[in-house]
Each structure stands twice: as C-alpha cells, then as structure tokens.
Coordinates of C-alpha atoms in Angstrom, one line a residue:
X1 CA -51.9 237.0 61.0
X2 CA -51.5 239.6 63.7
X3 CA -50.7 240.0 67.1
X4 CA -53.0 240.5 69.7
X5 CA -52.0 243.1 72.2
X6 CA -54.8 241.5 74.6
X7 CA -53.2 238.4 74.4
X8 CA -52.7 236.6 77.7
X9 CA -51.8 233.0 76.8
X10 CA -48.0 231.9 75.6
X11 CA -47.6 231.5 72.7
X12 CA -44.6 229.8 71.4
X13 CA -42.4 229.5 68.9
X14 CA -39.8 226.1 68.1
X15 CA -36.0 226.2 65.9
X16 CA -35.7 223.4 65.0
X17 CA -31.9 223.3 63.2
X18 CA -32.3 220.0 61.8
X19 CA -29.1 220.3 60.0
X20 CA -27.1 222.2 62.5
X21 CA -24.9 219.6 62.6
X22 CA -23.5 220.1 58.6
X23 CA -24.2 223.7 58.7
X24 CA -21.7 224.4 61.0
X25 CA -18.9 223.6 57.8
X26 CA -21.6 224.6 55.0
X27 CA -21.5 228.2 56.5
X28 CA -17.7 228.9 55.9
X29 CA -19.3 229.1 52.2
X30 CA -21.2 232.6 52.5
X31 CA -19.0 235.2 52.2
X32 CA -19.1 238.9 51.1
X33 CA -19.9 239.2 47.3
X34 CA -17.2 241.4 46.5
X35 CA -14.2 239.2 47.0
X36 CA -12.1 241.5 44.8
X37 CA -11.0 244.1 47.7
X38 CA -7.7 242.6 49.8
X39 CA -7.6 245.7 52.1
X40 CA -10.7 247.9 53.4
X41 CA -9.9 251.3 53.0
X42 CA -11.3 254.0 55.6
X43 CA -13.4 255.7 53.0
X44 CA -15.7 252.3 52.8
X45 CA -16.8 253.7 56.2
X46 CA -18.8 256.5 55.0
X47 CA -20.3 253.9 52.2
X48 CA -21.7 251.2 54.6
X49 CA -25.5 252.2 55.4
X50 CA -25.7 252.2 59.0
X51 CA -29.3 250.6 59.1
X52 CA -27.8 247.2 57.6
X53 CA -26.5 246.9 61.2
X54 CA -29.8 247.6 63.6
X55 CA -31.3 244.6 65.1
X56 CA -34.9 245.0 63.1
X57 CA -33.1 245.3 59.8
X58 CA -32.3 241.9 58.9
X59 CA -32.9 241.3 55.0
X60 CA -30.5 244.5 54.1
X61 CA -27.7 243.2 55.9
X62 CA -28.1 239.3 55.2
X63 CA -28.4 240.8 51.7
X64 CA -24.2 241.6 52.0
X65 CA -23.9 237.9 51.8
X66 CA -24.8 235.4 49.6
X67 CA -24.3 231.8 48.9
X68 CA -21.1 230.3 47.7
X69 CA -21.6 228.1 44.8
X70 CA -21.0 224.2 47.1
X71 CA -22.1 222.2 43.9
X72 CA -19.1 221.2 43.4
X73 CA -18.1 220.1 46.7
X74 CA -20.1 217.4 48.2
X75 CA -19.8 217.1 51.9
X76 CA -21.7 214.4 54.5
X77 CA -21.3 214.2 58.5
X78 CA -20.4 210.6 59.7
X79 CA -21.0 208.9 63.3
X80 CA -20.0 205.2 63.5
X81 CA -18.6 204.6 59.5
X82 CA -22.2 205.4 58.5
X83 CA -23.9 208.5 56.7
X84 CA -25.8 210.7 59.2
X85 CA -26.0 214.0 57.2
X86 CA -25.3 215.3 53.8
X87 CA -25.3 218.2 51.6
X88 CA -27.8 218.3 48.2
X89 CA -24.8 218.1 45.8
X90 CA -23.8 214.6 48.1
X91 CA -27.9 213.7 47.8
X92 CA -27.9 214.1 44.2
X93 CA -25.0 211.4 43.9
X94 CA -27.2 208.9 45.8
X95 CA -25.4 209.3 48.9
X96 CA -28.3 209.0 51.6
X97 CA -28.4 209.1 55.7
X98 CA -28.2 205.4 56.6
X99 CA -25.4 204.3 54.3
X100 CA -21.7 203.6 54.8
X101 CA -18.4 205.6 54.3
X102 CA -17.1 203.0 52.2
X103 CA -20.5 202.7 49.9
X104 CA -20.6 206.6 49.8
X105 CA -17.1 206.7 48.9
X106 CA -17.8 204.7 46.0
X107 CA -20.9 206.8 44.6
X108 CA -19.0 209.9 44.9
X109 CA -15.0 209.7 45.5
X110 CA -15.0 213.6 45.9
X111 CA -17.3 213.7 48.9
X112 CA -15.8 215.3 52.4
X113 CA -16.6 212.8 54.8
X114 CA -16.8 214.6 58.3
X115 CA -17.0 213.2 61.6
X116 CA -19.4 214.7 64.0
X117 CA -18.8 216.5 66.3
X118 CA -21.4 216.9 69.2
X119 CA -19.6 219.4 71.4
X120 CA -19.5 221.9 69.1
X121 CA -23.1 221.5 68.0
X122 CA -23.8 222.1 71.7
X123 CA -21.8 225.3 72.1
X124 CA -23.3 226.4 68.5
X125 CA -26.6 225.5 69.9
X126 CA -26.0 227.6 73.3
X127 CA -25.0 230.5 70.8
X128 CA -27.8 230.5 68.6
X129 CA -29.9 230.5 71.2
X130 CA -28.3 233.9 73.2
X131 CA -29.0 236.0 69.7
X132 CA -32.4 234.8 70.2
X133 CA -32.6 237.4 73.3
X134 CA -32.8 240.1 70.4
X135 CA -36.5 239.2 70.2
X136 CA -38.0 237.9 73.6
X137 CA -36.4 237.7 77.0
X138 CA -37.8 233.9 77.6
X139 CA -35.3 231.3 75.9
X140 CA -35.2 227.8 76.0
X141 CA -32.9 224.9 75.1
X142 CA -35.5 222.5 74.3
X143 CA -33.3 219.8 73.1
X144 CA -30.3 219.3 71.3
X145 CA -31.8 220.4 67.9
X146 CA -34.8 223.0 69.1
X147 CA -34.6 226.4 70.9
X148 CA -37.7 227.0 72.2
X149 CA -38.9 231.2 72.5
X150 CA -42.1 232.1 74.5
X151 CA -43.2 235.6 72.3
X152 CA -46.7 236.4 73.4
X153 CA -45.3 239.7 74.9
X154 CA -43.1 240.6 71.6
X155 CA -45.7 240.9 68.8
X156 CA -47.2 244.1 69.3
X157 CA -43.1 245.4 69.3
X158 CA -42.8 243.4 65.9
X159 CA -46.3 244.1 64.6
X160 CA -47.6 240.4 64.4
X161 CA -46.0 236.8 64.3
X162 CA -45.4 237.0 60.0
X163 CA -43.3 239.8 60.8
X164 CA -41.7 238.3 63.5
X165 CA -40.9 235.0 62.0
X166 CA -38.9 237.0 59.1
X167 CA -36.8 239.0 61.5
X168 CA -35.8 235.6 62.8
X169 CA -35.4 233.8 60.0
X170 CA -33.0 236.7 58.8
X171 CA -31.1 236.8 61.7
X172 CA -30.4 232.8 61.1
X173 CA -29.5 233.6 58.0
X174 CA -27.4 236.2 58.3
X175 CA -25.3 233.8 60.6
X176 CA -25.7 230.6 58.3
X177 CA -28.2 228.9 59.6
X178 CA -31.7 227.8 58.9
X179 CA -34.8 226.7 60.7
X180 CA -38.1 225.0 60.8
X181 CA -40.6 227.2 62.7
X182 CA -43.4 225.8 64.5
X183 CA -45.8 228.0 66.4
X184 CA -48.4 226.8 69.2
X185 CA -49.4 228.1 72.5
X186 CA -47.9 224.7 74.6
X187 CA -43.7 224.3 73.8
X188 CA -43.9 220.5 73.3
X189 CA -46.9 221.2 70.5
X190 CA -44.6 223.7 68.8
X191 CA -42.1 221.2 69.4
X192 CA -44.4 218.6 67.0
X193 CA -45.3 221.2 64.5
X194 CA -41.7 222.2 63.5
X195 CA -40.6 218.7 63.2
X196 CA -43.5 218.2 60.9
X197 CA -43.9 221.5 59.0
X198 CA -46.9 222.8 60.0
X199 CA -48.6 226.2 58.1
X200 CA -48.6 228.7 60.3
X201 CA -52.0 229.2 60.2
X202 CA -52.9 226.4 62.1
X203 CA -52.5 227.6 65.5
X204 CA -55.6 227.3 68.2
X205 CA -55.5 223.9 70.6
X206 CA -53.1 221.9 70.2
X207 CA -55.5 219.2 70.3
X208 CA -57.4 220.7 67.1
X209 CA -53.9 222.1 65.6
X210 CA -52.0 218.3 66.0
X211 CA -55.0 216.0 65.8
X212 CA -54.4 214.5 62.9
X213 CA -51.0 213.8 63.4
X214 CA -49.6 210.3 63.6
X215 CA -49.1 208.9 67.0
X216 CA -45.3 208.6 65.3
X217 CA -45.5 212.1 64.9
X218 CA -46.0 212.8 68.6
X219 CA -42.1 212.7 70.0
X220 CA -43.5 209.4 71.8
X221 CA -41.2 206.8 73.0
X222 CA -40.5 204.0 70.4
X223 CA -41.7 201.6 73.2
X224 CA -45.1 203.7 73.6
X225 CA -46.0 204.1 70.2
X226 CA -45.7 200.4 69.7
X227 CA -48.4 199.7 72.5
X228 CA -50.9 202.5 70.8
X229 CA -50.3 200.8 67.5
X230 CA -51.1 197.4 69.1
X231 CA -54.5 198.6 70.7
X232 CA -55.8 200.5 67.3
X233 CA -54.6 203.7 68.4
X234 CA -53.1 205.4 65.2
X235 CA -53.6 209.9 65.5
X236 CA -53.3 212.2 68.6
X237 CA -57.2 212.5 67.7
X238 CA -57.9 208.8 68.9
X239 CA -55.3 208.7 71.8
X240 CA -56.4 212.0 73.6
X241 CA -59.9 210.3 73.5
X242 CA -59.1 207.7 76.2
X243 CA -59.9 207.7 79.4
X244 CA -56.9 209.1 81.4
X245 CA -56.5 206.6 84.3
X246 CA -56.4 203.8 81.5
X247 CA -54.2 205.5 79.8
X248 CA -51.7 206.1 82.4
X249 CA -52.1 202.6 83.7
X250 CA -51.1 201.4 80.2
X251 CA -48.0 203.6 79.2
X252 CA -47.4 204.4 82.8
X253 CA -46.8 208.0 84.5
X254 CA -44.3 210.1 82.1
X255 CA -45.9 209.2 78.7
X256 CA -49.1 210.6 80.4
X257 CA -47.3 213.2 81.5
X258 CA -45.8 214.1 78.5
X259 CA -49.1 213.6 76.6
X260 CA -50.8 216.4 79.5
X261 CA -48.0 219.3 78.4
X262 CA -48.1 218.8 74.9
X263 CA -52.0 219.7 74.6
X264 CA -51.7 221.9 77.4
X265 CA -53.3 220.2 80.7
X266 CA -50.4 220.5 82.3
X267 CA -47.8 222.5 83.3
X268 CA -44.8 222.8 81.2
X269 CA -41.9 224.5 83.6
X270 CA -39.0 225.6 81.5
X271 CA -35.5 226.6 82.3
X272 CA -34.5 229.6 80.8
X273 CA -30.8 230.7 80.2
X274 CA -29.6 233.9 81.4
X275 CA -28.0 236.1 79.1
X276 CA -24.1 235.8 78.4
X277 CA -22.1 239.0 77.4
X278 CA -19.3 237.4 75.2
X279 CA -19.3 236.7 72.2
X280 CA -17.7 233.0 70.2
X281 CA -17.7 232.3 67.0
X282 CA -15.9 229.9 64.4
X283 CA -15.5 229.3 60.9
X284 CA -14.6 225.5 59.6
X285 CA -13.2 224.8 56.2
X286 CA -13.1 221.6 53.9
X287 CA -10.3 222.3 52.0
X288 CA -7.4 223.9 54.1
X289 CA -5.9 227.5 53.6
X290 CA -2.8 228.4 53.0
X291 CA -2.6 231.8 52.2
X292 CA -3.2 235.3 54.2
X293 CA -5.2 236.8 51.3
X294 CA -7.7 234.2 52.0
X295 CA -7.9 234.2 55.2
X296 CA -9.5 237.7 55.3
X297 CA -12.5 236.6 54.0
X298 CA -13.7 234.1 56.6
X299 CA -12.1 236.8 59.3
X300 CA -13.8 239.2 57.8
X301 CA -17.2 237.0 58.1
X302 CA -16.5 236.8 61.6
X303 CA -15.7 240.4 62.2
X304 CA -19.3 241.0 60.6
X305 CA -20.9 238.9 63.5
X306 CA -19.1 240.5 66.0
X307 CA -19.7 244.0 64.9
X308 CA -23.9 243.1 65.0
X309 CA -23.7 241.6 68.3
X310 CA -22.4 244.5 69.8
X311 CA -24.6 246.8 67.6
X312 CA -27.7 244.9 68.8
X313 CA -26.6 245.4 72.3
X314 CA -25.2 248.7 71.9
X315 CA -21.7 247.9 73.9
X316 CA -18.5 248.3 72.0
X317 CA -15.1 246.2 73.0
X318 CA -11.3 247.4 72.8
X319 CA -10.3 243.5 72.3
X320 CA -10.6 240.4 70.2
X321 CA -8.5 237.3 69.7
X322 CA -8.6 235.4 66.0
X323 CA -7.3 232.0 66.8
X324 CA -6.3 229.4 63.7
X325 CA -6.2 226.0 64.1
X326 CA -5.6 222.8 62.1
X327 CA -7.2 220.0 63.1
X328 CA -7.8 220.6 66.6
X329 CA -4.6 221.7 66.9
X330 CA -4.2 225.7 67.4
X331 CA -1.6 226.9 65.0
X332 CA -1.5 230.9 66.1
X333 CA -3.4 233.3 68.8
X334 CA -3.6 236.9 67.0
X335 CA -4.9 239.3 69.5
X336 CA -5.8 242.7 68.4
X337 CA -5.8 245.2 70.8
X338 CA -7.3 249.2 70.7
X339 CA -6.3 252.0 71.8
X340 CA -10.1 253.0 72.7
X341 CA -13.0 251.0 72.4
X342 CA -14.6 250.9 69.7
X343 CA -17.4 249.1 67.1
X344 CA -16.2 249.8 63.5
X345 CA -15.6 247.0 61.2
X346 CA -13.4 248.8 58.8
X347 CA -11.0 249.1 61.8
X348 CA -11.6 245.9 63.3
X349 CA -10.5 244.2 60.1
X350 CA -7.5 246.3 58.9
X351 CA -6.1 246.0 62.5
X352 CA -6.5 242.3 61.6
X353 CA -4.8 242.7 58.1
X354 CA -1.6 244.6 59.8
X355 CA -1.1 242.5 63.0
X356 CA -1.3 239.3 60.0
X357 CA 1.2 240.8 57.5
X358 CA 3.8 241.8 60.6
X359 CA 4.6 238.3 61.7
X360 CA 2.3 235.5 60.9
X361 CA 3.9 232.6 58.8
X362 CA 1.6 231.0 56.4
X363 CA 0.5 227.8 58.1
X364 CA -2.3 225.4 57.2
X365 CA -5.6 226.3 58.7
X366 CA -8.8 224.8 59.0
X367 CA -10.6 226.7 61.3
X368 CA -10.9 230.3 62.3
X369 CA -12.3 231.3 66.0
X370 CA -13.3 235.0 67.1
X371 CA -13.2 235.6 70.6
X372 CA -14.3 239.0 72.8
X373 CA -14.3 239.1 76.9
X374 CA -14.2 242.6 77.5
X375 CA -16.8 244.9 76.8
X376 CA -17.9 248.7 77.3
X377 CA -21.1 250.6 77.2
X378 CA -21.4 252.4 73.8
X379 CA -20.6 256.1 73.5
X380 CA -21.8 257.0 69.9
X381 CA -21.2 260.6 68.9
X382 CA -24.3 262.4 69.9
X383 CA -24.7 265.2 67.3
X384 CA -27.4 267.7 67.2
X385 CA -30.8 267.7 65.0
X386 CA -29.8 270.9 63.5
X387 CA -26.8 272.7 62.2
X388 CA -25.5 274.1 65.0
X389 CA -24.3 277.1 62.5
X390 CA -27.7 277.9 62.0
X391 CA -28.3 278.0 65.2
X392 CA -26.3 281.2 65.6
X393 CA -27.7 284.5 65.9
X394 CA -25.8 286.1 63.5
X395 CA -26.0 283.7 60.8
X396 CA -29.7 283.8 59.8
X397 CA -31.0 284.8 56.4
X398 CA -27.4 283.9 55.4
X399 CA -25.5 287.5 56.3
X400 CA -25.1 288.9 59.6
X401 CA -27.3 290.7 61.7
X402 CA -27.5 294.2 63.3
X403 CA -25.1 293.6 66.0
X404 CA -26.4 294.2 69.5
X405 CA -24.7 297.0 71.1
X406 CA -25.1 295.6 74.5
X407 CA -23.7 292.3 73.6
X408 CA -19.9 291.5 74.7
X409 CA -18.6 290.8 71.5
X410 CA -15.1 289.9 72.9
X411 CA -17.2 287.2 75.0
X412 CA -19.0 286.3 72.3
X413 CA -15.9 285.4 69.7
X414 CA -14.0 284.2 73.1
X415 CA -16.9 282.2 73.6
X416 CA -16.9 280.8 69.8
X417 CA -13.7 280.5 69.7
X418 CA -14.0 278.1 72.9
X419 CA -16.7 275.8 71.3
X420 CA -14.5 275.6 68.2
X421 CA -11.6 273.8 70.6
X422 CA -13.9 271.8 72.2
X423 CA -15.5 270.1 69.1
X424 CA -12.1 270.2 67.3
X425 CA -10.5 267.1 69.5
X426 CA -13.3 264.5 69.0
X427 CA -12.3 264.5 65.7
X428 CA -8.6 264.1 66.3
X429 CA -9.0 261.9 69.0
X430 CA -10.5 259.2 66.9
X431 CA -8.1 259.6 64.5
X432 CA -5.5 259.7 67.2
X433 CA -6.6 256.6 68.7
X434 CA -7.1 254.5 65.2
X435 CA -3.7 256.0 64.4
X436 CA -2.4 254.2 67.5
X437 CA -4.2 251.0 67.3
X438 CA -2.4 250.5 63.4
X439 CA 0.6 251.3 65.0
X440 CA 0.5 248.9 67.9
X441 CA -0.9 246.6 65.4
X442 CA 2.4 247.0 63.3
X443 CA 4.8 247.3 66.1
X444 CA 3.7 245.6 68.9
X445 CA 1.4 246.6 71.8
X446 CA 4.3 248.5 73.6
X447 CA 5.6 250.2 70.9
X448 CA 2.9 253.3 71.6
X449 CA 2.8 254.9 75.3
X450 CA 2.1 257.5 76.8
X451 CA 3.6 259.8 79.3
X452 CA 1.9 260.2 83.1
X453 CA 3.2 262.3 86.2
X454 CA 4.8 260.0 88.9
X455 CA 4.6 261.5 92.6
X456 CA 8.8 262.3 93.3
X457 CA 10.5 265.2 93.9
X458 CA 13.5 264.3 91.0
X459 CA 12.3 265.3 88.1
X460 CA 14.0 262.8 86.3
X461 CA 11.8 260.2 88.2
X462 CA 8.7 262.3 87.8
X463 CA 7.6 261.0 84.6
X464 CA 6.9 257.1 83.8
X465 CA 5.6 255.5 80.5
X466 CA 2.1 254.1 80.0
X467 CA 0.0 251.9 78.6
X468 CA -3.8 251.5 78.5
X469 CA -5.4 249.5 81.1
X470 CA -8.9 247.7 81.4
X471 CA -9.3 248.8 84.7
X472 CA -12.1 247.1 86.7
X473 CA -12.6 244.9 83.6
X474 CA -13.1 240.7 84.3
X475 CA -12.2 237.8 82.6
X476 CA -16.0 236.8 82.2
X477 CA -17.0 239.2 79.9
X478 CA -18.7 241.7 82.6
X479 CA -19.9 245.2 81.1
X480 CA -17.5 248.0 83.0
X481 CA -17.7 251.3 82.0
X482 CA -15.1 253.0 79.6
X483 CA -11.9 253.3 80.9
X484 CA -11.2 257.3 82.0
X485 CA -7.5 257.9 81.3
X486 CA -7.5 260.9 83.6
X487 CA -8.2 258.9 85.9
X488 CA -5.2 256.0 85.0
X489 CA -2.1 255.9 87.2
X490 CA -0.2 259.0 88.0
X491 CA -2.5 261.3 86.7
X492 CA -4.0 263.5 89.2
X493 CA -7.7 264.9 88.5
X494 CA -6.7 267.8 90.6
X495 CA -5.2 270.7 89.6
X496 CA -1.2 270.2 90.4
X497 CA 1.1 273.5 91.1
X498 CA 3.8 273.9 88.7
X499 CA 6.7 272.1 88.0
X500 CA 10.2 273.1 86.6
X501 CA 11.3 272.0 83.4
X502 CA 14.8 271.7 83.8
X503 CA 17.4 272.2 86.8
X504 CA 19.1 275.7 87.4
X505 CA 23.2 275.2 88.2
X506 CA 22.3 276.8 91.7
X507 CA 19.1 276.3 92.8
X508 CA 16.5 279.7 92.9
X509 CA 13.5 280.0 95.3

C-alpha cells in the first residue's frame, strides 16, 4: 500500500485516543529499563546512538522504554461516582465502564479510583496534536478524542501510508500513548473508520469503504438514528439511497449536512492550529513519591521528551523549569538554568540531579511538570567529511613530503599553529560552559559571573560583574537567535586603546 506521488485528492488520516483520558496516569509507568543508574555520567554521552533521536527513527528510541509491569495496580477514571474508564488489570476484576465507585470498590479494594479530569485531557490533546506537525503541516482538532491530519502531500517523503502509519504510531508510543487509525479521503469518514477499526485496505469512497456500517456507526445524533430505525433505514448503504430533499425534510438541515461531508459531497472546512514553539509536559503518579532517587526517573522521562522535541525541530533552549506538585497543589519550582544553550540530555538531567540535592526537602509529590519558553536555533558542531590531517600537504603517504622551496615555511607553521588555537577553544568552551552550568546549579545562579568593561575613566569603576542575559528573548516561547556575548553590556565589538592596570603615585603621560 503505496503512495501515489500523482495523488491530488486528501487523503486523511483520524487519532482517535480513546483512552487518553487513563493514559495520561498509565504513562508515568514506562520508564527507562535500566533503573539501576542514580547519576548519568558524561561518558554515557558518547554511548547514546544519535539516530535514536531523529524524527524518522521512532522504533530505536521508543525501544529505550518499555512497559512497567501495572498488573498489580488496578486503576479506573470516575465522573459522577460511576466507572468511566479502567485499566485491564481493573477489567479482569469485573470492574466495567458503567458501574459504581462503591460496587467497584467492593470487586477490587485495591483499585485507584481517579476523577477525571477534562482540562488536562484538553491541553494533552492540544499537545499531541502539535508533535503531529512532525509529519504534515495540516492538523486538526477534530473533537475531544480525534486529531485529524490531511497527508496526501507527505507519502512520497515517508514512502507510502504503511510506513507512515508506523512513524506515527511510534511517535505515540514513545510519549505513552496509543491510537486507533482510520484512513479515508473525507475527515468525518476517517472519523467513522477509526472509531470502528477499519483495515486499512479499505480505502476508496467513503460510500463503498463505510456502506456497510450501521447507521449507529455513523456519529449520527441519537435523535436521528432513532427516526432511520423507525422508517427501516438500518446501513449507510440504505440511507445514502434516499432521495436528498426527503431526507433533509425528515432529519432537517445539519444531519443532511453532516451526512454530505462524510461521503464527500460537501465541503468539509477545517481549522487548523498553527504551530506553538514551547514545549509542556507532565508526569502523574498513583502512589506518591517521597524520595529524590525516584524522582529522577519520571524527570528523566520528561527530559527525554524534551530533548526530541527540540531535536525534531532542530532549536536548542538554555532553560527549563521541573515543577512538583501534590494534589493540585505546587510543592517546589526547580529552574535549571545554562550557561549556553544547549540539547544534551546527559546535561539536562545531571543539572537536574545537582540543583535537587543542593536544597530540595523531600516532599510528597504526585505530579512532575516540564516547562521550556525560551528557545534558540541549533548550532551543532559542523565538522568536516574528512580528516582535516589528511588533508595536509605534507602528511600524505604517511611521512612528509619534499618541502617546497618557495613555500614560507614560517607562514606555513604560523599559519598551523593559528588553526590549532582556533579549534582548541570549541572544545574548552563546552566544557567551560557545562562546567559553569553544574556550578550555578550547585551554587546558585549568581555564584558564576563574568567580568565586562564599563565606560568610566576610574579604573576602579571600569569593570562590573555579569551575568548571561536572553536578550531579545519573549515570554511566549519566540525563536531569537543565540545570544552573542561580545555583544552583552559593556563589551565593545571595537577595538578599545589600552588601559593601565594599576595607578602610578604621580601620574606619567
């Protein structure tokens, strides 16, 4: 099943995240497998396989996490002392959507009753739906359990819809969700298809793919399908073979309507949302923790999203804030702060780990949040396709060359010598900067400054402290461009004349 690159007609595909809303708590559960490492050293950097992080590469890195074992924890989402969701090891016990707290609370005494919460379903919805711009520009919120993609113009980029369908059903994955997937060319038919499981391989009409479908099936109102039942009317099949003005005149103008976009005789306007640079995420747990040491796994979770959102959209941040609460209640704001910005997980998490051990009491928590507003393009180290040694002249067939007597050999080690110090402080300003972010981390974020030239003539008011600053940076989450330090307060891009260093008794021209 292939994409057509001649394709003209949307074609779309439905998420439908029927249990969004207990997924939001079951997710806390997947974790890294190796729970055995408290602090991540700087050597795991060179271990991780960069490739687990690119956009198209979903199974390697939803293969770093795996399922916690929930069979022991039974858990059920409640609206109005009744049973709206629950989990398989709650289903097993007997406890079913319908029933009572009280009735489920006998059949399994163990079971987490959660209420529901509809706000956060919302903003999880609204989240879910901006890492969908990883695989088509056009994104829908169809409803408050669908996202809706139009992805006629991706397939030839993902080589067909099979392959596309697994890229997103890894990328759910990968963030704890799941998804039914239905495919047609109308939205409201792919809509039906995912709520009822259709094989992919159905898709043509949507008259011929949803024609056997019950006229329950159709996303009718209750009222409407009642008055097709009463008049014989029982499959899509039979209803789209009435006439159209008796069919309006007997379920009126919007079941019509509604009927018309479905199989595609009308058109279906959608409002797409624009994309939103900042990233949100949250963790809930069941059972309450108490303890640092495990808190770094869900943070660490989290610090794994945030990394892959900025990988995907190749920015990098110098900011994040962890925020703990306890039910509803926020317990602690930990902001972690860089010195540069940066996307590296390994630092992103010890940073985490220090500013946690310098001054954070233990306090009950039940829910984790990672926030990031500011954001800068990314500035990857560009290195070349070959060894630049062996690029040298004098290097080849691995001994030196007849020298050329014309050459300027004192240019020519001057000039060496010069590309040595310019390579030689990337290096040490990464280190620098990581060196500074621990410390700040440890210390406070004023404990590290720097020194800038102030414009006065005393020389003991010539020099101030400093700090980085987000200069032009908003609170909305805009993209700036990395912050030059040359160009920070004080410091003067032009060459200055010289200065003394310390006062004569009598001054000297």
């Amino acid at each position: 099943m292939k994409g057509d690159s001649a394709r003209t007609a949307p074609l779309w595909f439905c998420l439908y995240l029927n249990r969004l809303p207990i997924e939001i708590f079951e997710r806390s559960a997947l974790i890294q497998t190796d729970q055995n490492d408290d602090l991540v050293t700087e050597n795991d950097r060179d271990k991780r396989d960069v490739s687990a992080k690119s956009s198209f590469d979903g199974i390697q890195a939803a293969s770093r996490l795996k399922p916690l074992d929930t069979t022991k924890q039974p858990i059920a989402i409640v609206g109005q002392h009744h049973i709206i969701m629950s989990n398989s090891i709650a289903a097993q016990s007997g406890i079913e959507p319908g029933m009572l707290t009280t009735h489920a609370y006998s059949m399994n005494e163990s079971i987490h009753c959660i209420a529901q919460d509809t706000e956060q379903e919302r903003q999880t919805l609204n989240q879910l739906a901006q890492w969908m711009y990883d695989f088509t520009p056009h994104v829908c919120i169809l409803s408050n359990d669908c996202i809706l993609l139009e992805v006629a113009s991706c397939l030839k980029l993902f080589d067909g819809l099979d392959t596309l369908k697994t890229h997103i059903e890894n990328r759910l994955y990968q963030l704890g969700y799941s998804a039914k997937i239905g495919i047609s060319t109308t939205g409201l038919a792919a809509q039906v298809a995912a709520k009822n499981e259709l094989p992919l391989h159905t898709i043509g009409s949507p008259i011929s793919q949803l024609q056997h479908l019950s006229i329950h099936q159709l996303a009718l109102q209750p009222a409407d399908t009642d008055k097709l039942k009463k008049v014989g009317i029982a499959t899509l099949g039979e209803l789209v073979a009435l006439p159209r003005a008796a069919l309006r005149k007997r379920l009126g103008q919007t079941a019509t309507a509604h009927l018309e976009r479905m199989i595609g005789e009308r058109v279906d306007p959608h409002a797409w949302i624009t994309p939103d640079i900042k990233f949100e995420s949250s963790l809930f747990f069941t059972d309450n923790i108490t303890s640092q040491k495990a808190l770094l796994f869900p943070v660490r979770r989290l610090i794994q999203e945030l990394t892959l959102f900025l990988t995907t959209r190749q920015l990098w941040t110098d900011s994040f804030t962890l925020t703990l609460s306890y039910r509803n209640k926020k317990q602690a704001d930990i902001q972690v702060n860089l010195a540069q910005p940066d996307n590296d997980e390994v630092l992103f998490l010890r940073l985490f780990q220090t500013r946690l051990e310098s001054g954070l009491s233990s306090k009950e928590t039940d829910q984790v949040s990672l926030k990031a507003r500011h954001f800068y393009p990314a500035d990857p180290d560009n290195r070349s396709l070959f060894d630049e040694t062996l690029l040298d002249s004098n290097s080849w067939a691995g001994g030196d060359l007849e020298e050329d007597p014309t050459q300027d050999q004192s240019s020519e080690h001057s000039g060496s010598r010069a590309s040595n110090i310019t390579k030689e402080p990337i290096k040490v300003s990464k280190e620098a900067n990581n060196l500074i972010s621990l410390l700040r981390s440890k210390l406070g974020d004023h404990a590290c400054y720097g020194l800038s030239i102030e414009d006065d003539h005393r020389p003991e008011k010539s020099w101030n402290k400093t700090t980085q600053t987000r200069a032009n940076t908003s609170q909305d989450g805009t993209i700036t461009q990395r912050p030059n330090h040359r160009a920070q307060k004080g410091v003067d891009l032009l060459p200055r004349a010289m200065r003394p260093l310390f006062l004569l008794p009598q001054p000297r021209r």
